[in-house]
Structures are given as C-alpha cells and as structure tokens.
Amino acid sequence: MALPAHLLEKLPPALVSTLNAGTLKVGGPADGARSASLPTGIPSIDQQLPEGGLLTGAVVEFAVAGAASLATSIGLAVCRSAQRPTFGAQAAEQWGGAVPWCAFLDPSRSLYAPGVAHVGVQLDRLLVVRPPLEALGRVALRIIESHCFAVIVIDTVGMPGAELNVPLGGWPRIVRRLALALQGTSSTALLITDSTARRPLTLPVAQRVELNRSQAHKLILQVAKDRQGRVAAPVAIDLEGSSVHKLAAKSFRQVERHVG
C-alpha cells in the first residue's frame, strides 16, 4: 500500500524517488541471514534484552512511567544503531543505500533537531512525521506498509512539557495490523506508551519493555513480555554519562524553552 499523497508531498525528494522506483526490498536478504534483533546501541540496556536487542519484524512496546522515562531518547538511539556502518552490506542491499531510513512519529512536536543530531542520528535519513493524534495509528500503518524504514518510532507519550493523552482502547486492533505489515521484514516498530494509561486489553506486541526513571541518570528496566517467554525481573541501569542521558537533558531544555 502506498503512502497517502499528502504525506508523499512532504517527503524528501531522494526518498520519494526511491519509493517510486520500487528498489526497496521487503525483508532484505534471505530470512536465514536476517538478524533477529536490533541492538539499542546502549550496552547497559542491550545486556538486559533477549538476544541483546529489540526484536525485528515485530512491534516492540516501551511502556513508560511518565514522559521523563527516556523512551524518546532510547528510540533515537535505536535509530542511530540501525544507521551505523555495522549494519553494513545488509543495509545497502535492503534499504537501497548505505544508510537505512528511520521514521519518528512525533505528534507532540517535541523533537529537537540539534539534540537528535548530537546523539548520532543522521538527520538526512530520518523522516519526522507530526500527525494529529486521531490519525496516529493510520499514519503509522501507512509508513510501515511502505517497507522503506528500518526503525519506526511511534510516540504516544510525548516529553515533559509536551505530554500527550492518547487513548489506547483502539490500539490492540492497530497493533495487530502493524504486526502483520512487519512480518517477514527486518524492520522494528517501537511503540512508546504510558504504562499507567487505561487499556481494556493488553496490546498484542511481540515484546514489552517497561521503563521507569527512578533518578535523573538511573532507569529501572523490565522485559515484561516476549514472544518466546523470555521475561525477567526489574533491573536498575545507570546511564550516567551516556549519550542517551545527555540527549534527554538537551531535549528537555528545548521543550522547556518552547512551552515556557
């Protein structure tokens, strides 16, 4: 399914020409050569995740306790990880270039470009989409069905000073459709949700990681759901000095200036 015309008009010309040429390959190399996980690029977090990273070809949920739990910063770190040269020949073959495209759905309009660049994300290969809340699920599905993004971050939480209130009642159906669109690919959809938000049903994600920022540089992480049953007890992680911690501070300062 193609992206809607009004969104295509806003895409960078290089990406539009790639989409029109149909050069991107769904799933990339043969299934046997496809990695089952994508590292976040943050060693202290990857050590706690099954297979050392997030599942690929699946929807992964980051359920956070409040907008200050660093999920946005970790999501950007995942984009950086996907764009690193270590992704190498697989990226060139699958995504039509040496550096894969990533997408970030940012309905809170809180991403700060200098902060994103500071963490190492290549801005010329990052598509930022700012849909209205009522269209968030629909736009996410269209982007995933385009099969041209290695990582798709879907933010339903926002950041301090720019929090969102996204009802999750209809999201089980949306997540099932996202999962179907991801089957057989090497892409990862990272869905950031509020762990305290009311939800009549558990979201049918392949992996659920719960995050709680206990202190400015400390994070409590728990793998609460995994499609192969690899769950774990909560673990405290020290992020002092990490690029994620620095990015969060830079991003939050920008939001404070914007809303102050």
PDB file of C-alpha atoms in Angstrom:
ATOM      1  CA  MET A   1       0.000   0.000   0.000  1.00  0.00           C
ATOM      2  CA  ALA A   2       1.376   3.395  -0.970  1.00  0.00           C
ATOM      3  CA  LEU A   3       1.756   6.327   1.382  1.00  0.00           C
ATOM      4  CA  PRO A   4      -1.057   8.906   1.089  1.00  0.00           C
ATOM      5  CA  ALA A   5      -0.460  11.691  -1.424  1.00  0.00           C
ATOM      6  CA  HIS A   6      -0.470  14.487   1.155  1.00  0.00           C
ATOM      7  CA  LEU A   7       2.344  12.729   3.060  1.00  0.00           C
ATOM      8  CA  LEU A   8       4.342  11.870  -0.059  1.00  0.00           C
ATOM      9  CA  GLU A   9       4.397  15.559  -0.970  1.00  0.00           C
ATOM     10  CA  LYS A  10       6.281  16.289   2.239  1.00  0.00           C
ATOM     11  CA  LEU A  11       8.879  13.541   1.897  1.00  0.00           C
ATOM     12  CA  PRO A  12      12.468  14.331   0.857  1.00  0.00           C
ATOM     13  CA  PRO A  13      12.891  14.013  -2.936  1.00  0.00           C
ATOM     14  CA  ALA A  14      15.517  11.265  -2.572  1.00  0.00           C
ATOM     15  CA  LEU A  15      13.113   9.116  -0.576  1.00  0.00           C
ATOM     16  CA  VAL A  16      10.208   9.769  -2.928  1.00  0.00           C
ATOM     17  CA  SER A  17      12.281   8.713  -5.928  1.00  0.00           C
ATOM     18  CA  THR A  18      13.325   5.548  -4.106  1.00  0.00           C
ATOM     19  CA  LEU A  19       9.713   4.734  -3.289  1.00  0.00           C
ATOM     20  CA  ASN A  20       8.607   5.364  -6.856  1.00  0.00           C
ATOM     21  CA  ALA A  21      11.411   3.239  -8.254  1.00  0.00           C
ATOM     22  CA  GLY A  22      10.406   0.352  -6.034  1.00  0.00           C
ATOM     23  CA  THR A  23      14.017  -0.503  -5.234  1.00  0.00           C
ATOM     24  CA  LEU A  24      13.476  -1.276  -1.572  1.00  0.00           C
ATOM     25  CA  LYS A  25      13.222  -4.952  -0.768  1.00  0.00           C
ATOM     26  CA  VAL A  26      10.753  -6.172   1.819  1.00  0.00           C
ATOM     27  CA  GLY A  27      12.674  -8.221   4.349  1.00  0.00           C
ATOM     28  CA  GLY A  28      16.034  -7.656   2.693  1.00  0.00           C
ATOM     29  CA  PRO A  29      18.274 -10.717   2.472  1.00  0.00           C
ATOM     30  CA  ALA A  30      17.047 -14.271   2.833  1.00  0.00           C
ATOM     31  CA  ASP A  31      15.323 -14.983   6.101  1.00  0.00           C
ATOM     32  CA  GLY A  32      18.210 -17.071   7.327  1.00  0.00           C
ATOM     33  CA  ALA A  33      20.563 -14.081   7.028  1.00  0.00           C
ATOM     34  CA  ARG A  34      18.255 -11.611   8.748  1.00  0.00           C
ATOM     35  CA  SER A  35      19.134 -10.584  12.267  1.00  0.00           C
ATOM     36  CA  ALA A  36      16.543 -11.498  14.893  1.00  0.00           C
ATOM     37  CA  SER A  37      17.331  -8.433  16.981  1.00  0.00           C
ATOM     38  CA  LEU A  38      18.492  -4.846  16.646  1.00  0.00           C
ATOM     39  CA  PRO A  39      20.712  -3.502  19.443  1.00  0.00           C
ATOM     40  CA  THR A  40      19.734  -0.207  21.010  1.00  0.00           C
ATOM     41  CA  GLY A  41      23.402   0.752  20.940  1.00  0.00           C
ATOM     42  CA  ILE A  42      23.355   1.289  24.718  1.00  0.00           C
ATOM     43  CA  PRO A  43      25.374  -1.621  26.179  1.00  0.00           C
ATOM     44  CA  SER A  44      23.865  -1.448  29.672  1.00  0.00           C
ATOM     45  CA  ILE A  45      20.368  -1.787  28.159  1.00  0.00           C
ATOM     46  CA  ASP A  46      21.244  -4.353  25.480  1.00  0.00           C
ATOM     47  CA  GLN A  47      22.714  -6.629  28.152  1.00  0.00           C
ATOM     48  CA  GLN A  48      19.254  -6.921  29.708  1.00  0.00           C
ATOM     49  CA  LEU A  49      17.358  -7.613  26.465  1.00  0.00           C
ATOM     50  CA  PRO A  50      16.851 -11.092  24.938  1.00  0.00           C
ATOM     51  CA  GLU A  51      19.372 -11.623  22.123  1.00  0.00           C
ATOM     52  CA  GLY A  52      20.999  -8.319  23.005  1.00  0.00           C
ATOM     53  CA  GLY A  53      18.452  -6.030  21.377  1.00  0.00           C
ATOM     54  CA  LEU A  54      14.905  -5.398  20.205  1.00  0.00           C
ATOM     55  CA  LEU A  55      13.030  -7.902  18.075  1.00  0.00           C
ATOM     56  CA  THR A  56      12.935  -7.263  14.333  1.00  0.00           C
ATOM     57  CA  GLY A  57       9.954  -7.912  12.084  1.00  0.00           C
ATOM     58  CA  ALA A  58       7.756  -7.078  15.059  1.00  0.00           C
ATOM     59  CA  VAL A  59       6.139  -4.415  17.219  1.00  0.00           C
ATOM     60  CA  VAL A  60       8.039  -3.698  20.449  1.00  0.00           C
ATOM     61  CA  GLU A  61       6.352  -1.693  23.195  1.00  0.00           C
ATOM     62  CA  PHE A  62       8.203   0.611  25.553  1.00  0.00           C
ATOM     63  CA  ALA A  63       5.729   1.092  28.422  1.00  0.00           C
ATOM     64  CA  VAL A  64       6.990   4.057  30.411  1.00  0.00           C
ATOM     65  CA  ALA A  65       6.043   5.597  33.737  1.00  0.00           C
ATOM     66  CA  GLY A  66       5.641   9.213  32.667  1.00  0.00           C
ATOM     67  CA  ALA A  67       7.089  11.286  29.851  1.00  0.00           C
ATOM     68  CA  ALA A  68      10.516  11.607  31.517  1.00  0.00           C
ATOM     69  CA  SER A  69      11.444   7.906  31.318  1.00  0.00           C
ATOM     70  CA  LEU A  70      13.905   8.377  28.423  1.00  0.00           C
ATOM     71  CA  ALA A  71      11.906   6.291  25.923  1.00  0.00           C
ATOM     72  CA  THR A  72      12.214   9.006  23.260  1.00  0.00           C
ATOM     73  CA  SER A  73      15.968   9.170  23.749  1.00  0.00           C
ATOM     74  CA  ILE A  74      16.290   5.377  23.630  1.00  0.00           C
ATOM     75  CA  GLY A  75      14.139   5.296  20.490  1.00  0.00           C
ATOM     76  CA  LEU A  76      16.537   7.736  18.828  1.00  0.00           C
ATOM     77  CA  ALA A  77      19.454   5.590  19.981  1.00  0.00           C
ATOM     78  CA  VAL A  78      17.820   2.630  18.201  1.00  0.00           C
ATOM     79  CA  CYS A  79      17.639   4.728  15.020  1.00  0.00           C
ATOM     80  CA  ARG A  80      21.318   5.568  15.410  1.00  0.00           C
ATOM     81  CA  SER A  81      22.110   1.876  15.876  1.00  0.00           C
ATOM     82  CA  ALA A  82      20.248   0.943  12.684  1.00  0.00           C
ATOM     83  CA  GLN A  83      22.168   3.622  10.758  1.00  0.00           C
ATOM     84  CA  ARG A  84      25.618   2.607  11.940  1.00  0.00           C
ATOM     85  CA  PRO A  85      28.127   1.141   9.445  1.00  0.00           C
ATOM     86  CA  THR A  86      27.965  -2.179  11.316  1.00  0.00           C
ATOM     87  CA  PHE A  87      24.577  -2.643   9.685  1.00  0.00           C
ATOM     88  CA  GLY A  88      26.775  -2.683   6.593  1.00  0.00           C
ATOM     89  CA  ALA A  89      26.044  -4.691   3.471  1.00  0.00           C
ATOM     90  CA  GLN A  90      22.627  -5.765   4.720  1.00  0.00           C
ATOM     91  CA  ALA A  91      21.545  -2.116   4.910  1.00  0.00           C
ATOM     92  CA  ALA A  92      22.844  -1.353   1.436  1.00  0.00           C
ATOM     93  CA  GLU A  93      21.063  -4.349  -0.057  1.00  0.00           C
ATOM     94  CA  GLN A  94      17.801  -3.984   1.815  1.00  0.00           C
ATOM     95  CA  TRP A  95      17.204  -0.260   2.088  1.00  0.00           C
ATOM     96  CA  GLY A  96      18.611   0.940  -1.224  1.00  0.00           C
ATOM     97  CA  GLY A  97      21.564   2.822   0.272  1.00  0.00           C
ATOM     98  CA  ALA A  98      24.471   2.641   2.693  1.00  0.00           C
ATOM     99  CA  VAL A  99      22.424   4.215   5.488  1.00  0.00           C
ATOM    100  CA  PRO A 100      18.862   3.000   6.216  1.00  0.00           C
ATOM    101  CA  TRP A 101      15.959   5.394   6.651  1.00  0.00           C
ATOM    102  CA  CYS A 102      14.227   5.630  10.027  1.00  0.00           C
ATOM    103  CA  ALA A 103      10.915   7.287  10.860  1.00  0.00           C
ATOM    104  CA  PHE A 104       9.778   9.017  14.047  1.00  0.00           C
ATOM    105  CA  LEU A 105       6.080   9.807  14.561  1.00  0.00           C
ATOM    106  CA  ASP A 106       6.174  12.870  16.803  1.00  0.00           C
ATOM    107  CA  PRO A 107       2.629  14.178  17.395  1.00  0.00           C
ATOM    108  CA  SER A 108       3.818  16.238  20.381  1.00  0.00           C
ATOM    109  CA  ARG A 109       6.205  18.172  18.078  1.00  0.00           C
ATOM    110  CA  SER A 110       8.889  17.934  20.731  1.00  0.00           C
ATOM    111  CA  LEU A 111      11.896  16.547  18.839  1.00  0.00           C
ATOM    112  CA  TYR A 112      14.809  18.967  18.884  1.00  0.00           C
ATOM    113  CA  ALA A 113      16.987  18.626  15.758  1.00  0.00           C
ATOM    114  CA  PRO A 114      20.357  19.609  17.351  1.00  0.00           C
ATOM    115  CA  GLY A 115      19.731  17.134  20.161  1.00  0.00           C
ATOM    116  CA  VAL A 116      18.816  14.378  17.689  1.00  0.00           C
ATOM    117  CA  ALA A 117      21.996  15.043  15.710  1.00  0.00           C
ATOM    118  CA  HIS A 118      24.014  15.118  18.937  1.00  0.00           C
ATOM    119  CA  VAL A 119      23.116  11.503  19.714  1.00  0.00           C
ATOM    120  CA  GLY A 120      24.395  10.445  16.285  1.00  0.00           C
ATOM    121  CA  VAL A 121      21.225  10.066  14.203  1.00  0.00           C
ATOM    122  CA  GLN A 122      21.731  11.077  10.572  1.00  0.00           C
ATOM    123  CA  LEU A 123      19.102  13.741  10.031  1.00  0.00           C
ATOM    124  CA  ASP A 124      19.113  13.336   6.255  1.00  0.00           C
ATOM    125  CA  ARG A 125      17.911   9.746   6.776  1.00  0.00           C
ATOM    126  CA  LEU A 126      15.320  10.456   9.467  1.00  0.00           C
ATOM    127  CA  LEU A 127      11.709  11.145   8.497  1.00  0.00           C
ATOM    128  CA  VAL A 128       9.852  13.037  11.242  1.00  0.00           C
ATOM    129  CA  VAL A 129       6.063  12.935  10.868  1.00  0.00           C
ATOM    130  CA  ARG A 130       3.778  15.008  13.111  1.00  0.00           C
ATOM    131  CA  PRO A 131       0.257  13.656  12.568  1.00  0.00           C
ATOM    132  CA  PRO A 132      -2.791  14.712  14.584  1.00  0.00           C
ATOM    133  CA  LEU A 133      -3.492  12.288  17.416  1.00  0.00           C
ATOM    134  CA  GLU A 134      -6.615  10.895  15.769  1.00  0.00           C
ATOM    135  CA  ALA A 135      -4.552   9.906  12.699  1.00  0.00           C
ATOM    136  CA  LEU A 136      -1.524   8.498  14.543  1.00  0.00           C
ATOM    137  CA  GLY A 137      -2.365   4.804  14.113  1.00  0.00           C
ATOM    138  CA  ARG A 138      -3.433   5.250  10.500  1.00  0.00           C
ATOM    139  CA  VAL A 139      -0.248   7.110   9.555  1.00  0.00           C
ATOM    140  CA  ALA A 140       1.924   4.560  11.397  1.00  0.00           C
ATOM    141  CA  LEU A 141       0.371   1.749   9.374  1.00  0.00           C
ATOM    142  CA  ARG A 142       0.929   3.566   6.084  1.00  0.00           C
ATOM    143  CA  ILE A 143       4.573   4.206   6.905  1.00  0.00           C
ATOM    144  CA  ILE A 144       5.225   0.600   7.927  1.00  0.00           C
ATOM    145  CA  GLU A 145       3.441  -0.725   4.842  1.00  0.00           C
ATOM    146  CA  SER A 146       5.777   1.348   2.652  1.00  0.00           C
ATOM    147  CA  HIS A 147       8.583  -1.092   3.682  1.00  0.00           C
ATOM    148  CA  CYS A 148      11.310   1.517   3.456  1.00  0.00           C
ATOM    149  CA  PHE A 149      12.194   2.205   7.100  1.00  0.00           C
ATOM    150  CA  ALA A 150      14.467   0.123   9.318  1.00  0.00           C
ATOM    151  CA  VAL A 151      13.033   1.615  12.526  1.00  0.00           C
ATOM    152  CA  ILE A 152       9.670   3.278  13.049  1.00  0.00           C
ATOM    153  CA  VAL A 153       9.218   5.010  16.418  1.00  0.00           C
ATOM    154  CA  ILE A 154       5.592   5.731  17.355  1.00  0.00           C
ATOM    155  CA  ASP A 155       5.332   8.100  20.315  1.00  0.00           C
ATOM    156  CA  THR A 156       2.023   8.193  22.213  1.00  0.00           C
ATOM    157  CA  VAL A 157       3.505   9.777  25.357  1.00  0.00           C
ATOM    158  CA  GLY A 158       5.429  12.936  24.418  1.00  0.00           C
ATOM    159  CA  MET A 159       8.009  14.636  26.597  1.00  0.00           C
ATOM    160  CA  PRO A 160       7.923  16.712  29.814  1.00  0.00           C
ATOM    161  CA  GLY A 161       6.146  19.934  28.983  1.00  0.00           C
ATOM    162  CA  ALA A 162       4.628  18.393  25.843  1.00  0.00           C
ATOM    163  CA  GLU A 163       2.794  15.346  27.194  1.00  0.00           C
ATOM    164  CA  LEU A 164       0.192  13.542  25.109  1.00  0.00           C
ATOM    165  CA  ASN A 165      -3.044  11.845  26.079  1.00  0.00           C
ATOM    166  CA  VAL A 166      -3.588   9.087  23.536  1.00  0.00           C
ATOM    167  CA  PRO A 167      -6.473   6.692  24.331  1.00  0.00           C
ATOM    168  CA  LEU A 168      -5.237   3.120  23.882  1.00  0.00           C
ATOM    169  CA  GLY A 169      -8.665   1.468  23.658  1.00  0.00           C
ATOM    170  CA  GLY A 170      -8.458   1.031  19.883  1.00  0.00           C
ATOM    171  CA  TRP A 171      -4.782   0.209  19.725  1.00  0.00           C
ATOM    172  CA  PRO A 172      -4.985  -3.613  20.040  1.00  0.00           C
ATOM    173  CA  ARG A 173      -6.514  -3.689  16.550  1.00  0.00           C
ATOM    174  CA  ILE A 174      -3.951  -1.193  15.252  1.00  0.00           C
ATOM    175  CA  VAL A 175      -1.046  -3.172  16.715  1.00  0.00           C
ATOM    176  CA  ARG A 176      -2.294  -6.385  15.079  1.00  0.00           C
ATOM    177  CA  ARG A 177      -2.326  -4.622  11.704  1.00  0.00           C
ATOM    178  CA  LEU A 178       1.151  -3.191  12.308  1.00  0.00           C
ATOM    179  CA  ALA A 179       2.439  -6.661  13.226  1.00  0.00           C
ATOM    180  CA  LEU A 180       1.004  -8.177  10.047  1.00  0.00           C
ATOM    181  CA  ALA A 181       2.691  -5.481   7.961  1.00  0.00           C
ATOM    182  CA  LEU A 182       6.036  -6.197   9.656  1.00  0.00           C
ATOM    183  CA  GLN A 183       6.013  -9.964   9.177  1.00  0.00           C
ATOM    184  CA  GLY A 184       8.914 -11.164   7.053  1.00  0.00           C
ATOM    185  CA  THR A 185      10.791  -7.859   7.261  1.00  0.00           C
ATOM    186  CA  SER A 186      13.862  -6.708   9.167  1.00  0.00           C
ATOM    187  CA  SER A 187      12.114  -3.586  10.442  1.00  0.00           C
ATOM    188  CA  THR A 188      11.269  -2.799  14.052  1.00  0.00           C
ATOM    189  CA  ALA A 189       8.297  -0.701  15.142  1.00  0.00           C
ATOM    190  CA  LEU A 190       8.899   0.822  18.564  1.00  0.00           C
ATOM    191  CA  LEU A 191       5.638   1.861  20.210  1.00  0.00           C
ATOM    192  CA  ILE A 192       6.069   4.171  23.210  1.00  0.00           C
ATOM    193  CA  THR A 193       3.102   4.028  25.603  1.00  0.00           C
ATOM    194  CA  ASP A 194       2.185   5.259  29.068  1.00  0.00           C
ATOM    195  CA  SER A 195       2.185   2.278  31.410  1.00  0.00           C
ATOM    196  CA  THR A 196      -0.472   3.961  33.583  1.00  0.00           C
ATOM    197  CA  ALA A 197      -2.883   4.656  30.708  1.00  0.00           C
ATOM    198  CA  ARG A 198      -6.190   2.799  30.808  1.00  0.00           C
ATOM    199  CA  ARG A 199      -6.381  -0.018  28.309  1.00  0.00           C
ATOM    200  CA  PRO A 200      -9.231  -2.542  28.125  1.00  0.00           C
ATOM    201  CA  LEU A 201      -6.936  -5.126  26.532  1.00  0.00           C
ATOM    202  CA  THR A 202      -3.211  -5.804  26.640  1.00  0.00           C
ATOM    203  CA  LEU A 203      -1.560  -4.706  23.438  1.00  0.00           C
ATOM    204  CA  PRO A 204      -0.645  -7.747  21.268  1.00  0.00           C
ATOM    205  CA  VAL A 205       3.007  -6.750  20.871  1.00  0.00           C
ATOM    206  CA  ALA A 206       5.830  -9.249  20.391  1.00  0.00           C
ATOM    207  CA  GLN A 207       7.890  -7.684  23.163  1.00  0.00           C
ATOM    208  CA  ARG A 208       7.074  -5.327  26.026  1.00  0.00           C
ATOM    209  CA  VAL A 209       9.805  -3.469  27.885  1.00  0.00           C
ATOM    210  CA  GLU A 210       8.793  -1.451  30.944  1.00  0.00           C
ATOM    211  CA  LEU A 211      10.858   1.638  31.805  1.00  0.00           C
ATOM    212  CA  ASN A 212      10.776   3.724  34.963  1.00  0.00           C
ATOM    213  CA  ARG A 213      13.216   6.559  35.536  1.00  0.00           C
ATOM    214  CA  SER A 214      13.931   6.309  39.254  1.00  0.00           C
ATOM    215  CA  GLN A 215      16.583   9.049  39.264  1.00  0.00           C
ATOM    216  CA  ALA A 216      17.978  11.528  36.738  1.00  0.00           C
ATOM    217  CA  HIS A 217      20.526   9.019  35.448  1.00  0.00           C
ATOM    218  CA  LYS A 218      19.019   5.735  36.650  1.00  0.00           C
ATOM    219  CA  LEU A 219      16.475   3.619  34.845  1.00  0.00           C
ATOM    220  CA  ILE A 220      14.500   0.591  36.027  1.00  0.00           C
ATOM    221  CA  LEU A 221      14.058  -1.796  33.089  1.00  0.00           C
ATOM    222  CA  GLN A 222      11.988  -4.963  32.918  1.00  0.00           C
ATOM    223  CA  VAL A 223      11.260  -7.269  29.993  1.00  0.00           C
ATOM    224  CA  ALA A 224       7.626  -7.941  30.895  1.00  0.00           C
ATOM    225  CA  LYS A 225       6.618  -9.778  27.711  1.00  0.00           C
ATOM    226  CA  ASP A 226       8.457 -11.653  24.987  1.00  0.00           C
ATOM    227  CA  ARG A 227       7.008 -13.855  22.255  1.00  0.00           C
ATOM    228  CA  GLN A 228       9.360 -16.632  23.321  1.00  0.00           C
ATOM    229  CA  GLY A 229       8.612 -16.211  27.021  1.00  0.00           C
ATOM    230  CA  ARG A 230      11.959 -14.634  27.924  1.00  0.00           C
ATOM    231  CA  VAL A 231      10.751 -12.313  30.688  1.00  0.00           C
ATOM    232  CA  ALA A 232      12.901 -11.025  33.519  1.00  0.00           C
ATOM    233  CA  ALA A 233      12.782  -9.239  36.859  1.00  0.00           C
ATOM    234  CA  PRO A 234      13.294  -5.446  37.013  1.00  0.00           C
ATOM    235  CA  VAL A 235      16.906  -4.313  36.746  1.00  0.00           C
ATOM    236  CA  ALA A 236      18.404  -0.948  37.705  1.00  0.00           C
ATOM    237  CA  ILE A 237      20.570   0.609  34.967  1.00  0.00           C
ATOM    238  CA  ASP A 238      22.983   3.505  35.467  1.00  0.00           C
ATOM    239  CA  LEU A 239      23.023   5.824  32.415  1.00  0.00           C
ATOM    240  CA  GLU A 240      25.379   8.436  33.884  1.00  0.00           C
ATOM    241  CA  GLY A 241      27.477   9.928  31.086  1.00  0.00           C
ATOM    242  CA  SER A 242      25.691   8.043  28.312  1.00  0.00           C
ATOM    243  CA  SER A 243      24.640   9.758  25.102  1.00  0.00           C
ATOM    244  CA  VAL A 244      21.009   8.988  25.966  1.00  0.00           C
ATOM    245  CA  HIS A 245      21.248  10.857  29.260  1.00  0.00           C
ATOM    246  CA  LYS A 246      22.880  13.845  27.562  1.00  0.00           C
ATOM    247  CA  LEU A 247      20.305  13.867  24.765  1.00  0.00           C
ATOM    248  CA  ALA A 248      17.439  13.773  27.252  1.00  0.00           C
ATOM    249  CA  ALA A 249      18.821  16.792  29.099  1.00  0.00           C
ATOM    250  CA  LYS A 250      19.296  18.725  25.848  1.00  0.00           C
ATOM    251  CA  SER A 251      15.842  17.776  24.550  1.00  0.00           C
ATOM    252  CA  PHE A 252      14.072  18.632  27.803  1.00  0.00           C
ATOM    253  CA  ARG A 253      15.722  22.060  27.941  1.00  0.00           C
ATOM    254  CA  GLN A 254      14.453  22.763  24.433  1.00  0.00           C
ATOM    255  CA  VAL A 255      10.891  21.771  25.409  1.00  0.00           C
ATOM    256  CA  GLU A 256      11.052  23.988  28.484  1.00  0.00           C
ATOM    257  CA  ARG A 257      12.067  26.965  26.326  1.00  0.00           C
ATOM    258  CA  HIS A 258       9.295  26.169  23.865  1.00  0.00           C
ATOM    259  CA  VAL A 259       6.487  25.961  26.405  1.00  0.00           C
ATOM    260  CA  GLY A 260       7.816  28.402  28.973  1.00  0.00           C
TER     261      GLY A 260
END
